[in-house]
mmCIF file of C-alpha atoms and ligand atoms in Angstrom:
data_model
loop_
_atom_site.group_PDB
_atom_site.id
_atom_site.type_symbol
_atom_site.label_atom_id
_atom_site.label_comp_id
_atom_site.label_asym_id
_atom_site.label_seq_id
_atom_site.Cartn_x
_atom_site.Cartn_y
_atom_site.Cartn_z
ATOM 1 C CA MET A 336 0.000 0.000 0.000
ATOM 2 C CA ASN A 337 1.333 3.397 -1.016
ATOM 3 C CA ARG A 338 -0.140 6.396 0.738
ATOM 4 C CA VAL A 339 0.052 9.609 -1.276
ATOM 5 C CA TYR A 340 0.613 13.150 -0.061
ATOM 6 C CA ASN A 341 -2.944 14.423 -0.141
ATOM 7 C CA PHE A 342 -3.237 18.202 -0.495
ATOM 8 C CA SER A 343 -7.051 18.158 -0.546
ATOM 9 C CA ALA A 344 -8.811 21.195 0.925
ATOM 10 C CA GLY A 345 -11.320 18.918 2.623
ATOM 11 C CA PRO A 346 -12.049 16.242 3.534
ATOM 12 C CA SER A 347 -8.341 15.996 3.986
ATOM 13 C CA MET A 348 -5.484 14.032 5.513
ATOM 14 C CA LEU A 349 -5.735 12.647 9.014
ATOM 15 C CA PRO A 350 -2.625 11.866 11.077
ATOM 16 C CA VAL A 351 -1.377 8.324 10.432
ATOM 17 C CA PRO A 352 -1.269 7.432 14.176
ATOM 18 C CA VAL A 353 -4.954 8.401 14.365
ATOM 19 C CA LEU A 354 -5.909 6.180 11.429
ATOM 20 C CA GLU A 355 -3.876 3.325 12.894
ATOM 21 C CA LYS A 356 -5.494 3.665 16.287
ATOM 22 C CA ALA A 357 -8.979 3.801 14.743
ATOM 23 C CA ALA A 358 -8.139 0.710 12.661
ATOM 24 C CA SER A 359 -6.915 -1.189 15.718
ATOM 25 C CA GLU A 360 -10.159 -0.418 17.531
ATOM 26 C CA MET A 361 -12.427 -0.974 14.536
ATOM 27 C CA MET A 362 -13.707 -4.435 15.483
ATOM 28 C CA CYS A 363 -13.733 -3.990 19.225
ATOM 29 C CA TYR A 364 -13.413 -0.790 21.265
ATOM 30 C CA GLY A 365 -11.869 -1.515 24.669
ATOM 31 C CA ASP A 366 -13.748 -4.457 26.156
ATOM 32 C CA SER A 367 -17.100 -3.320 24.749
ATOM 33 C CA GLY A 368 -17.186 -6.178 22.230
ATOM 34 C CA MET A 369 -18.181 -3.800 19.413
ATOM 35 C CA SER A 370 -17.017 -1.004 17.153
ATOM 36 C CA VAL A 371 -17.685 2.612 18.152
ATOM 37 C CA MET A 372 -19.843 2.702 15.003
ATOM 38 C CA GLU A 373 -22.171 0.132 16.508
ATOM 39 C CA MET A 374 -22.522 1.620 19.944
ATOM 40 C CA SER A 375 -25.532 3.280 21.550
ATOM 41 C CA HIS A 376 -24.778 6.951 22.089
ATOM 42 C CA ARG A 377 -26.500 6.580 25.483
ATOM 43 C CA SER A 378 -24.140 3.822 26.629
ATOM 44 C CA PRO A 379 -21.656 4.615 29.412
ATOM 45 C CA VAL A 380 -18.777 3.670 27.067
ATOM 46 C CA TYR A 381 -19.847 6.240 24.486
ATOM 47 C CA GLU A 382 -20.685 8.863 27.088
ATOM 48 C CA LYS A 383 -17.071 8.627 28.205
ATOM 49 C CA ILE A 384 -15.814 8.939 24.618
ATOM 50 C CA ILE A 385 -17.692 12.200 24.016
ATOM 51 C CA ALA A 386 -16.906 13.608 27.483
ATOM 52 C CA ASP A 387 -13.192 12.830 27.015
ATOM 53 C CA ALA A 388 -13.198 14.401 23.535
ATOM 54 C CA GLU A 389 -14.651 17.600 24.969
ATOM 55 C CA ALA A 390 -12.225 17.623 27.904
ATOM 56 C CA LYS A 391 -9.225 17.171 25.601
ATOM 57 C CA LEU A 392 -10.388 19.914 23.251
ATOM 58 C CA ARG A 393 -10.866 22.230 26.232
ATOM 59 C CA GLU A 394 -7.323 21.451 27.318
ATOM 60 C CA ILE A 395 -5.801 21.907 23.853
ATOM 61 C CA MET A 396 -7.608 25.170 23.068
ATOM 62 C CA ASN A 397 -7.614 26.422 26.634
ATOM 63 C CA ILE A 398 -11.363 27.035 26.415
ATOM 64 C CA PRO A 399 -12.616 29.147 29.351
ATOM 65 C CA GLU A 400 -15.220 27.653 31.736
ATOM 66 C CA ASN A 401 -17.941 30.029 30.586
ATOM 67 C CA TYR A 402 -17.956 28.585 27.059
ATOM 68 C CA LYS A 403 -20.010 25.591 25.912
ATOM 69 C CA VAL A 404 -18.560 23.061 23.488
ATOM 70 C CA LEU A 405 -21.074 21.490 21.099
ATOM 71 C CA PHE A 406 -20.571 18.622 18.656
ATOM 72 C CA LEU A 407 -23.274 19.103 16.020
ATOM 73 C CA GLN A 408 -24.184 17.987 12.499
ATOM 74 C CA GLY A 409 -24.890 19.719 9.214
ATOM 75 C CA GLY A 410 -21.426 21.115 8.495
ATOM 76 C CA ALA A 411 -20.257 24.694 8.800
ATOM 77 C CA SER A 412 -22.861 25.626 6.166
ATOM 78 C CA THR A 413 -25.697 24.807 8.564
ATOM 79 C CA GLN A 414 -24.154 27.225 11.050
ATOM 80 C CA PHE A 415 -24.553 30.010 8.449
ATOM 81 C CA ALA A 416 -28.272 29.809 9.347
ATOM 82 C CA ALA A 417 -27.818 28.849 13.001
ATOM 83 C CA VAL A 418 -25.699 31.932 13.775
ATOM 84 C CA PRO A 419 -28.438 34.520 13.101
ATOM 85 C CA LEU A 420 -31.161 32.255 14.505
ATOM 86 C CA ASN A 421 -29.321 32.020 17.811
ATOM 87 C CA LEU A 422 -27.861 35.490 18.095
ATOM 88 C CA ILE A 423 -29.712 38.187 16.204
ATOM 89 C CA GLY A 424 -32.322 38.427 18.941
ATOM 90 C CA ARG A 425 -29.748 40.452 20.906
ATOM 91 C CA THR A 426 -30.389 43.654 18.940
ATOM 92 C CA GLY A 427 -32.088 42.630 15.686
ATOM 93 C CA LYS A 428 -29.080 43.519 13.497
ATOM 94 C CA ALA A 429 -25.716 42.053 12.574
ATOM 95 C CA ASP A 430 -22.505 42.926 10.706
ATOM 96 C CA TYR A 431 -20.645 40.694 8.262
ATOM 97 C CA ILE A 432 -17.163 40.899 6.816
ATOM 98 C CA VAL A 433 -17.012 39.196 3.437
ATOM 99 C CA SER A 434 -13.502 37.920 2.737
ATOM 100 C CA GLY A 435 -14.323 35.028 0.407
ATOM 101 C CA GLN A 436 -16.915 32.531 -0.687
ATOM 102 C CA PHE A 437 -17.846 31.036 2.656
ATOM 103 C CA SER A 438 -18.278 34.341 4.465
ATOM 104 C CA GLY A 439 -20.275 35.493 1.404
ATOM 105 C CA LYS A 440 -22.530 32.468 1.780
ATOM 106 C CA ALA A 441 -22.954 33.124 5.494
ATOM 107 C CA PHE A 442 -23.957 36.720 4.733
ATOM 108 C CA LYS A 443 -26.406 35.655 2.001
ATOM 109 C CA GLU A 444 -27.987 33.032 4.238
ATOM 110 C CA ALA A 445 -28.772 35.661 6.879
ATOM 111 C CA GLN A 446 -30.116 38.006 4.190
ATOM 112 C CA LYS A 447 -32.267 35.260 2.710
ATOM 113 C CA MET A 448 -33.850 34.712 6.103
ATOM 114 C CA GLY A 449 -34.909 38.350 6.063
ATOM 115 C CA TYR A 450 -32.598 39.597 8.785
ATOM 116 C CA ASP A 451 -31.212 43.110 8.996
ATOM 117 C CA VAL A 452 -27.592 42.339 8.183
ATOM 118 C CA LYS A 453 -24.912 44.561 6.714
ATOM 119 C CA CYS A 454 -21.643 43.839 4.948
ATOM 120 C CA ILE A 455 -19.248 46.306 6.574
ATOM 121 C CA ALA A 456 -16.099 45.309 4.661
ATOM 122 C CA THR A 457 -15.117 43.112 1.740
ATOM 123 C CA SER A 458 -12.120 42.333 -0.461
ATOM 124 C CA LYS A 459 -14.297 41.229 -3.381
ATOM 125 C CA ASP A 460 -12.896 44.002 -5.624
ATOM 126 C CA THR A 461 -9.469 42.376 -5.596
ATOM 127 C CA ASN A 462 -10.831 38.825 -5.968
ATOM 128 C CA PHE A 463 -10.351 38.194 -2.235
ATOM 129 C CA ASP A 464 -6.552 38.321 -2.424
ATOM 130 C CA ARG A 465 -6.414 39.856 1.067
ATOM 131 C CA ILE A 466 -8.258 40.226 4.340
ATOM 132 C CA PRO A 467 -10.195 43.512 4.251
ATOM 133 C CA VAL A 468 -9.076 46.146 6.731
ATOM 134 C CA VAL A 469 -11.386 46.178 9.735
ATOM 135 C CA THR A 470 -11.226 48.875 12.369
ATOM 136 C CA LYS A 471 -13.374 49.324 15.438
ATOM 137 C CA ASP A 472 -15.177 52.406 14.073
ATOM 138 C CA MET A 473 -16.589 50.298 11.216
ATOM 139 C CA ILE A 474 -18.517 48.048 13.613
ATOM 140 C CA SER A 475 -22.167 48.989 14.196
ATOM 141 C CA PRO A 476 -22.346 49.511 17.974
ATOM 142 C CA ASP A 477 -25.850 48.023 17.962
ATOM 143 C CA ALA A 478 -24.948 44.859 16.045
ATOM 144 C CA SER A 479 -25.864 41.537 17.666
ATOM 145 C CA TYR A 480 -22.570 40.141 16.405
ATOM 146 C CA VAL A 481 -19.879 40.553 13.765
ATOM 147 C CA HIS A 482 -19.324 37.506 11.566
ATOM 148 C CA ILE A 483 -15.946 36.698 10.006
ATOM 149 C CA CYS A 484 -14.305 33.739 8.301
ATOM 150 C CA PHE A 485 -10.908 33.473 9.988
ATOM 151 C CA ASN A 486 -9.167 31.430 7.285
ATOM 152 C CA ASN A 487 -10.407 31.543 3.701
ATOM 153 C CA THR A 488 -9.920 28.021 2.406
ATOM 154 C CA ILE A 489 -10.525 28.813 -1.266
ATOM 155 C CA TYR A 490 -8.393 31.946 -1.616
ATOM 156 C CA GLY A 491 -5.667 31.044 0.883
ATOM 157 C CA THR A 492 -6.024 34.082 3.136
ATOM 158 C CA LYS A 493 -6.175 34.435 6.890
ATOM 159 C CA TYR A 494 -6.603 37.182 9.465
ATOM 160 C CA SER A 495 -3.205 37.960 10.956
ATOM 161 C CA TYR A 496 -4.970 39.547 13.939
ATOM 162 C CA ILE A 497 -8.265 39.247 15.792
ATOM 163 C CA PRO A 498 -10.514 42.206 14.874
ATOM 164 C CA ASP A 499 -11.397 44.403 17.841
ATOM 165 C CA THR A 500 -15.185 44.560 17.909
ATOM 166 C CA GLY A 501 -15.490 46.120 21.354
ATOM 167 C CA ASP A 502 -18.561 44.840 23.166
ATOM 168 C CA VAL A 503 -20.058 43.319 20.025
ATOM 169 C CA PRO A 504 -19.520 39.534 20.045
ATOM 170 C CA LEU A 505 -17.204 38.258 17.328
ATOM 171 C CA VAL A 506 -18.374 35.100 15.533
ATOM 172 C CA ALA A 507 -15.746 33.219 13.534
ATOM 173 C CA ASP A 508 -15.944 30.405 11.021
ATOM 174 C CA MET A 509 -12.671 28.560 11.712
ATOM 175 C CA SER A 510 -13.382 25.468 9.618
ATOM 176 C CA SER A 511 -9.995 25.430 7.919
ATOM 177 C CA CYS A 512 -7.718 26.671 10.703
ATOM 178 C CA ILE A 513 -9.204 25.221 13.885
ATOM 179 C CA ILE A 514 -6.544 23.709 16.178
ATOM 180 C CA SER A 515 -3.737 24.703 13.788
ATOM 181 C CA GLU A 516 -2.298 27.147 16.356
ATOM 182 C CA PRO A 517 -3.265 28.606 19.737
ATOM 183 C CA VAL A 518 -6.076 31.166 19.661
ATOM 184 C CA ASP A 519 -7.430 33.279 22.500
ATOM 185 C CA VAL A 520 -10.969 31.895 22.703
ATOM 186 C CA SER A 521 -12.008 34.659 25.103
ATOM 187 C CA LYS A 522 -11.739 37.173 22.244
ATOM 188 C CA PHE A 523 -14.646 35.441 20.472
ATOM 189 C CA GLY A 524 -18.340 35.088 21.244
ATOM 190 C CA VAL A 525 -18.647 32.037 19.012
ATOM 191 C CA ILE A 526 -16.188 29.868 17.105
ATOM 192 C CA TYR A 527 -17.512 27.213 14.747
ATOM 193 C CA ALA A 528 -15.913 24.740 12.369
ATOM 194 C CA GLY A 529 -16.782 21.852 10.120
ATOM 195 C CA ALA A 530 -14.440 19.056 11.206
ATOM 196 C CA GLN A 531 -13.329 17.641 7.896
ATOM 197 C CA LYS A 532 -10.447 20.046 7.230
ATOM 198 C CA ASN A 533 -8.323 19.718 10.329
ATOM 199 C CA MET A 534 -10.068 17.730 13.006
ATOM 200 C CA ALA A 535 -11.969 14.594 12.032
ATOM 201 C CA PRO A 536 -13.835 12.891 9.205
ATOM 202 C CA ALA A 537 -16.831 14.810 7.793
ATOM 203 C CA GLY A 538 -19.985 14.640 9.861
ATOM 204 C CA VAL A 539 -19.261 16.620 12.995
ATOM 205 C CA THR A 540 -19.380 20.393 13.347
ATOM 206 C CA LEU A 541 -17.858 22.085 16.340
ATOM 207 C CA VAL A 542 -19.492 25.094 17.999
ATOM 208 C CA ILE A 543 -17.820 26.880 20.907
ATOM 209 C CA VAL A 544 -20.175 29.480 22.351
ATOM 210 C CA ARG A 545 -19.989 31.869 25.292
ATOM 211 C CA GLU A 546 -22.750 30.962 27.744
ATOM 212 C CA ASP A 547 -24.324 34.413 28.020
ATOM 213 C CA LEU A 548 -25.006 34.318 24.251
ATOM 214 C CA LEU A 549 -27.413 31.399 24.629
ATOM 215 C CA GLU A 550 -30.271 33.684 25.657
ATOM 216 C CA TYR A 551 -31.171 35.282 22.329
ATOM 217 C CA GLY A 552 -32.439 32.387 20.216
ATOM 218 C CA ASP A 553 -35.451 32.764 17.954
ATOM 219 C CA PRO A 554 -38.162 30.688 19.721
ATOM 220 C CA LYS A 555 -39.362 29.427 16.333
ATOM 221 C CA MET A 556 -36.000 28.040 15.228
ATOM 222 C CA PRO A 557 -35.695 24.340 14.415
ATOM 223 C CA SER A 558 -34.567 22.395 17.493
ATOM 224 C CA MET A 559 -31.577 20.972 15.645
ATOM 225 C CA LEU A 560 -30.141 24.479 15.179
ATOM 226 C CA ASP A 561 -30.746 25.568 18.755
ATOM 227 C CA TRP A 562 -27.395 25.895 20.544
ATOM 228 C CA LYS A 563 -29.035 26.304 23.956
ATOM 229 C CA LEU A 564 -31.060 23.127 23.550
ATOM 230 C CA MET A 565 -27.970 21.274 22.350
ATOM 231 C CA ALA A 566 -25.924 22.620 25.270
ATOM 232 C CA GLU A 567 -28.585 21.540 27.764
ATOM 233 C CA ASN A 568 -28.476 18.057 26.269
ATOM 234 C CA GLY A 569 -24.703 17.692 26.088
ATOM 235 C CA SER A 570 -24.854 17.603 22.239
ATOM 236 C CA MET A 571 -27.159 14.573 22.572
ATOM 237 C CA TYR A 572 -30.604 16.002 21.956
ATOM 238 C CA ASN A 573 -30.629 13.417 19.190
ATOM 239 C CA THR A 574 -28.027 10.919 17.953
ATOM 240 C CA PRO A 575 -24.734 12.783 17.556
ATOM 241 C CA PRO A 576 -22.225 11.939 14.789
ATOM 242 C CA CYS A 577 -20.740 9.311 17.105
ATOM 243 C CA TYR A 578 -17.877 7.972 15.053
ATOM 244 C CA SER A 579 -16.601 11.346 13.842
ATOM 245 C CA ILE A 580 -16.561 12.598 17.436
ATOM 246 C CA TYR A 581 -14.561 9.523 18.438
ATOM 247 C CA VAL A 582 -11.985 10.212 15.698
ATOM 248 C CA ALA A 583 -11.862 13.887 16.736
ATOM 249 C CA GLY A 584 -10.928 12.613 20.209
ATOM 250 C CA LEU A 585 -8.073 10.603 18.691
ATOM 251 C CA VAL A 586 -6.887 13.703 16.819
ATOM 252 C CA TYR A 587 -6.888 15.654 20.111
ATOM 253 C CA ASP A 588 -4.819 12.830 21.711
ATOM 254 C CA TRP A 589 -2.356 13.117 18.854
ATOM 255 C CA ILE A 590 -2.044 16.896 19.281
ATOM 256 C CA LEU A 591 -1.470 16.480 23.019
ATOM 257 C CA SER A 592 1.153 13.802 22.293
ATOM 258 C CA ILE A 593 3.199 16.146 20.095
ATOM 259 C CA GLY A 594 3.075 18.976 22.635
ATOM 260 C CA GLY A 595 -0.230 20.789 22.080
ATOM 261 C CA LEU A 596 -1.030 23.775 19.897
ATOM 262 C CA ASP A 597 2.276 25.588 20.449
ATOM 263 C CA ALA A 598 4.078 22.624 18.921
ATOM 264 C CA MET A 599 1.404 22.307 16.245
ATOM 265 C CA LYS A 600 1.863 25.953 15.282
ATOM 266 C CA GLU A 601 5.637 25.547 15.077
ATOM 267 C CA ARG A 602 5.240 22.581 12.721
ATOM 268 C CA ASN A 603 2.678 24.405 10.597
ATOM 269 C CA GLU A 604 4.787 27.567 10.378
ATOM 270 C CA LYS A 605 7.778 25.553 9.277
ATOM 271 C CA LYS A 606 5.803 23.826 6.515
ATOM 272 C CA ALA A 607 4.188 27.051 5.279
ATOM 273 C CA ALA A 608 7.533 28.895 5.351
ATOM 274 C CA LEU A 609 9.151 26.227 3.197
ATOM 275 C CA LEU A 610 6.503 26.677 0.515
ATOM 276 C CA TYR A 611 6.158 30.471 0.697
ATOM 277 C CA ASP A 612 9.935 30.996 0.801
ATOM 278 C CA TYR A 613 10.231 28.972 -2.364
ATOM 279 C CA LEU A 614 7.374 30.897 -4.010
ATOM 280 C CA ASP A 615 9.053 34.196 -3.110
ATOM 281 C CA SER A 616 12.445 33.068 -4.403
ATOM 282 C CA GLN A 617 11.493 32.534 -8.072
ATOM 283 C CA ASP A 618 9.206 33.955 -10.741
ATOM 284 C CA TYR A 619 7.774 30.883 -12.487
ATOM 285 C CA TYR A 620 4.949 30.543 -9.975
ATOM 286 C CA ILE A 621 2.956 33.506 -8.713
ATOM 287 C CA ALA A 622 1.415 33.607 -5.242
ATOM 288 C CA PRO A 623 -1.623 35.895 -5.682
ATOM 289 C CA VAL A 624 -2.298 36.547 -1.985
ATOM 290 C CA GLN A 625 -1.012 39.731 -0.306
ATOM 291 C CA LYS A 626 1.803 38.797 2.058
ATOM 292 C CA ASP A 627 0.141 40.057 5.235
ATOM 293 C CA SER A 628 -2.950 37.937 4.525
ATOM 294 C CA ARG A 629 -1.294 34.609 3.760
ATOM 295 C CA SER A 630 -2.867 31.455 5.132
ATOM 296 C CA MET A 631 -0.734 28.888 6.910
ATOM 297 C CA MET A 632 -3.156 26.123 5.872
ATOM 298 C CA ASN A 633 -4.102 26.788 2.239
ATOM 299 C CA VAL A 634 -1.422 28.021 -0.151
ATOM 300 C CA THR A 635 -2.550 29.192 -3.581
ATOM 301 C CA PHE A 636 -0.331 29.750 -6.628
ATOM 302 C CA VAL A 637 -0.653 30.067 -10.405
ATOM 303 C CA THR A 638 1.762 29.995 -13.327
ATOM 304 C CA GLY A 639 -0.164 32.594 -15.306
ATOM 305 C CA ASN A 640 -0.513 30.126 -18.197
ATOM 306 C CA GLU A 641 -3.800 28.197 -18.274
ATOM 307 C CA GLU A 642 -2.441 25.224 -20.168
ATOM 308 C CA ILE A 643 0.441 24.806 -17.753
ATOM 309 C CA ASP A 644 -1.899 25.293 -14.789
ATOM 310 C CA LYS A 645 -3.952 22.375 -16.115
ATOM 311 C CA LYS A 646 -0.933 20.177 -16.591
ATOM 312 C CA PHE A 647 0.532 20.756 -13.128
ATOM 313 C CA PRO A 648 -2.022 18.903 -10.953
ATOM 314 C CA LYS A 649 -2.079 15.972 -13.379
ATOM 315 C CA GLU A 650 1.673 15.475 -13.357
ATOM 316 C CA ALA A 651 1.845 16.075 -9.624
ATOM 317 C CA ALA A 652 -0.770 13.367 -9.050
ATOM 318 C CA ALA A 653 1.261 10.941 -11.125
ATOM 319 C CA ALA A 654 4.159 11.723 -8.766
ATOM 320 C CA GLY A 655 2.072 10.935 -5.661
ATOM 321 C CA LEU A 656 1.092 14.533 -4.818
ATOM 322 C CA VAL A 657 -2.678 14.636 -5.202
ATOM 323 C CA ASN A 658 -5.514 17.179 -5.106
ATOM 324 C CA LEU A 659 -3.432 20.231 -6.008
ATOM 325 C CA LYS A 660 -5.931 21.735 -8.448
ATOM 326 C CA GLY A 661 -7.129 25.138 -7.258
ATOM 327 C CA HIS A 662 -10.765 25.921 -6.571
ATOM 328 C CA ARG A 663 -12.709 26.677 -9.771
ATOM 329 C CA SER A 664 -13.261 30.284 -8.687
ATOM 330 C CA VAL A 665 -9.510 31.002 -8.414
ATOM 331 C CA GLY A 666 -7.898 28.611 -10.879
ATOM 332 C CA GLY A 667 -4.278 27.532 -10.702
ATOM 333 C CA MET A 668 -3.155 25.428 -7.777
ATOM 334 C CA ARG A 669 -3.878 25.148 -4.096
ATOM 335 C CA ALA A 670 -1.864 23.132 -1.600
ATOM 336 C CA SER A 671 -3.753 22.524 1.614
ATOM 337 C CA ILE A 672 -1.192 21.729 4.264
ATOM 338 C CA TYR A 673 -3.281 21.060 7.344
ATOM 339 C CA ASN A 674 -2.005 19.645 10.643
ATOM 340 C CA ALA A 675 -1.717 16.095 9.317
ATOM 341 C CA MET A 676 0.476 16.974 6.315
ATOM 342 C CA PRO A 677 4.046 16.048 7.238
ATOM 343 C CA TYR A 678 6.987 18.367 6.513
ATOM 344 C CA GLU A 679 8.243 15.742 4.055
ATOM 345 C CA GLY A 680 5.063 16.207 2.012
ATOM 346 C CA VAL A 681 5.807 19.903 1.530
ATOM 347 C CA GLU A 682 9.449 19.111 0.750
ATOM 348 C CA ALA A 683 8.260 16.688 -1.920
ATOM 349 C CA LEU A 684 5.930 19.339 -3.313
ATOM 350 C CA VAL A 685 8.661 21.984 -3.553
ATOM 351 C CA ALA A 686 11.018 19.511 -5.210
ATOM 352 C CA PHE A 687 8.289 18.656 -7.720
ATOM 353 C CA MET A 688 7.575 22.351 -8.384
ATOM 354 C CA LYS A 689 11.246 22.975 -9.206
ATOM 355 C CA LYS A 690 11.403 20.020 -11.556
ATOM 356 C CA PHE A 691 8.108 20.943 -13.220
ATOM 357 C CA ALA A 692 9.212 24.553 -13.771
ATOM 358 C CA ALA A 693 12.449 23.396 -15.401
ATOM 359 C CA GLU A 694 10.607 20.980 -17.687
ATOM 360 C CA ASN A 695 7.771 23.318 -18.712
ATOM 361 C CA PRO A 696 9.140 26.697 -19.839
ATOM 362 C CA LYS A 697 6.342 29.257 -20.229
ATOM 363 C CA ALA A 698 7.507 31.092 -23.344
HETATM 364 C C1 PLP B 818 -15.262 23.903 4.009
HETATM 365 C C2 PLP B 818 -15.694 25.174 4.625
HETATM 366 C C3 PLP B 818 -17.045 25.470 4.858
HETATM 367 C C4 PLP B 818 -18.147 24.538 4.457
HETATM 368 O O1 PLP B 818 -18.145 23.475 5.334
HETATM 369 P P1 PLP B 818 -19.228 22.325 5.263
HETATM 370 O O2 PLP B 818 -18.885 21.539 6.493
HETATM 371 O O3 PLP B 818 -19.013 21.603 3.995
HETATM 372 O O4 PLP B 818 -20.565 22.950 5.333
HETATM 373 C C5 PLP B 818 -17.355 26.663 5.464
HETATM 374 N N1 PLP B 818 -16.412 27.534 5.828
HETATM 375 C C6 PLP B 818 -15.104 27.289 5.608
HETATM 376 C C7 PLP B 818 -14.088 28.296 6.036
HETATM 377 C C8 PLP B 818 -14.706 26.107 5.010
HETATM 378 O O5 PLP B 818 -13.400 25.863 4.791
#
């Protein structure tokens, strides 16, 4: 069996020790006599699995006591609707910063539901090649929340700072950067993330919400979107995505085993630096993102020649480097180098890029 270096934006690579552990427990978890897939979510064995997963995540992210951790379903996209349903009751209005496709979708979802929402900043004019500048005076003081997407998976941009929104709660979609580095949770009202980029297989969506924000939900909202109801039921109002939560727990174990998020950040910075330093050192490939907005997780680049851009991912795949084609709205290439991508994978990519450039002159 030959595993490839998988640069997919999501679902994406999981750490090998996690896959091995899951495989070893596939037929029988502990002395339960069954797979986690086959287990009642109300059983004491499973209750311990979900409680341990939450405890480990709290440890890794240093989540303050006054925040609830929810393991939900429906992906980050379902939270685009859940965010206004749970929060807009605070003041009846909300602000959005549109820095790419996902934050644009979140904004549109709230608009579609008829809410009074405003886009206060966007980088659409420059095809989302940067994080728009956000200063405190741009925030509506009477907004229920300000919504941002912290790392823009498609364009390869990330906030290099946490916007200061004063007393207005900051809500962040962190689907593609969650647990990639330490973040000060107390600066956010809500953090949410689909798991399939950096945390687990698809199926579980994480919501971290400050307790005092659980009081503003629309009474008519569907129960499955109701954070307060989910919090009161320990994420088990209905059947949770049991197996994905179990794998998330294994991923948290792995992060703890390598030294937590400080160590994770160091690894991720080293990988991203290798790729960006190479991109900056030559002129065959162009990195379209402004330097101060570069993502550590998703690295985009183009050659400026459509034919060559098409050829690159094909030849890379033949060399064992797969899923490097950029998103259709950007073109070119995208290397997603999440937590589970080893340094050697990025080394292999840079070596391939050098060889490819030498073999495929543009003029
Ligand atoms: C992938 C992604 C989404 C969509 O997630 P789903 O779980 O597929 O709904 C939303 N936001 C960001 C930042 C993403 O990377």
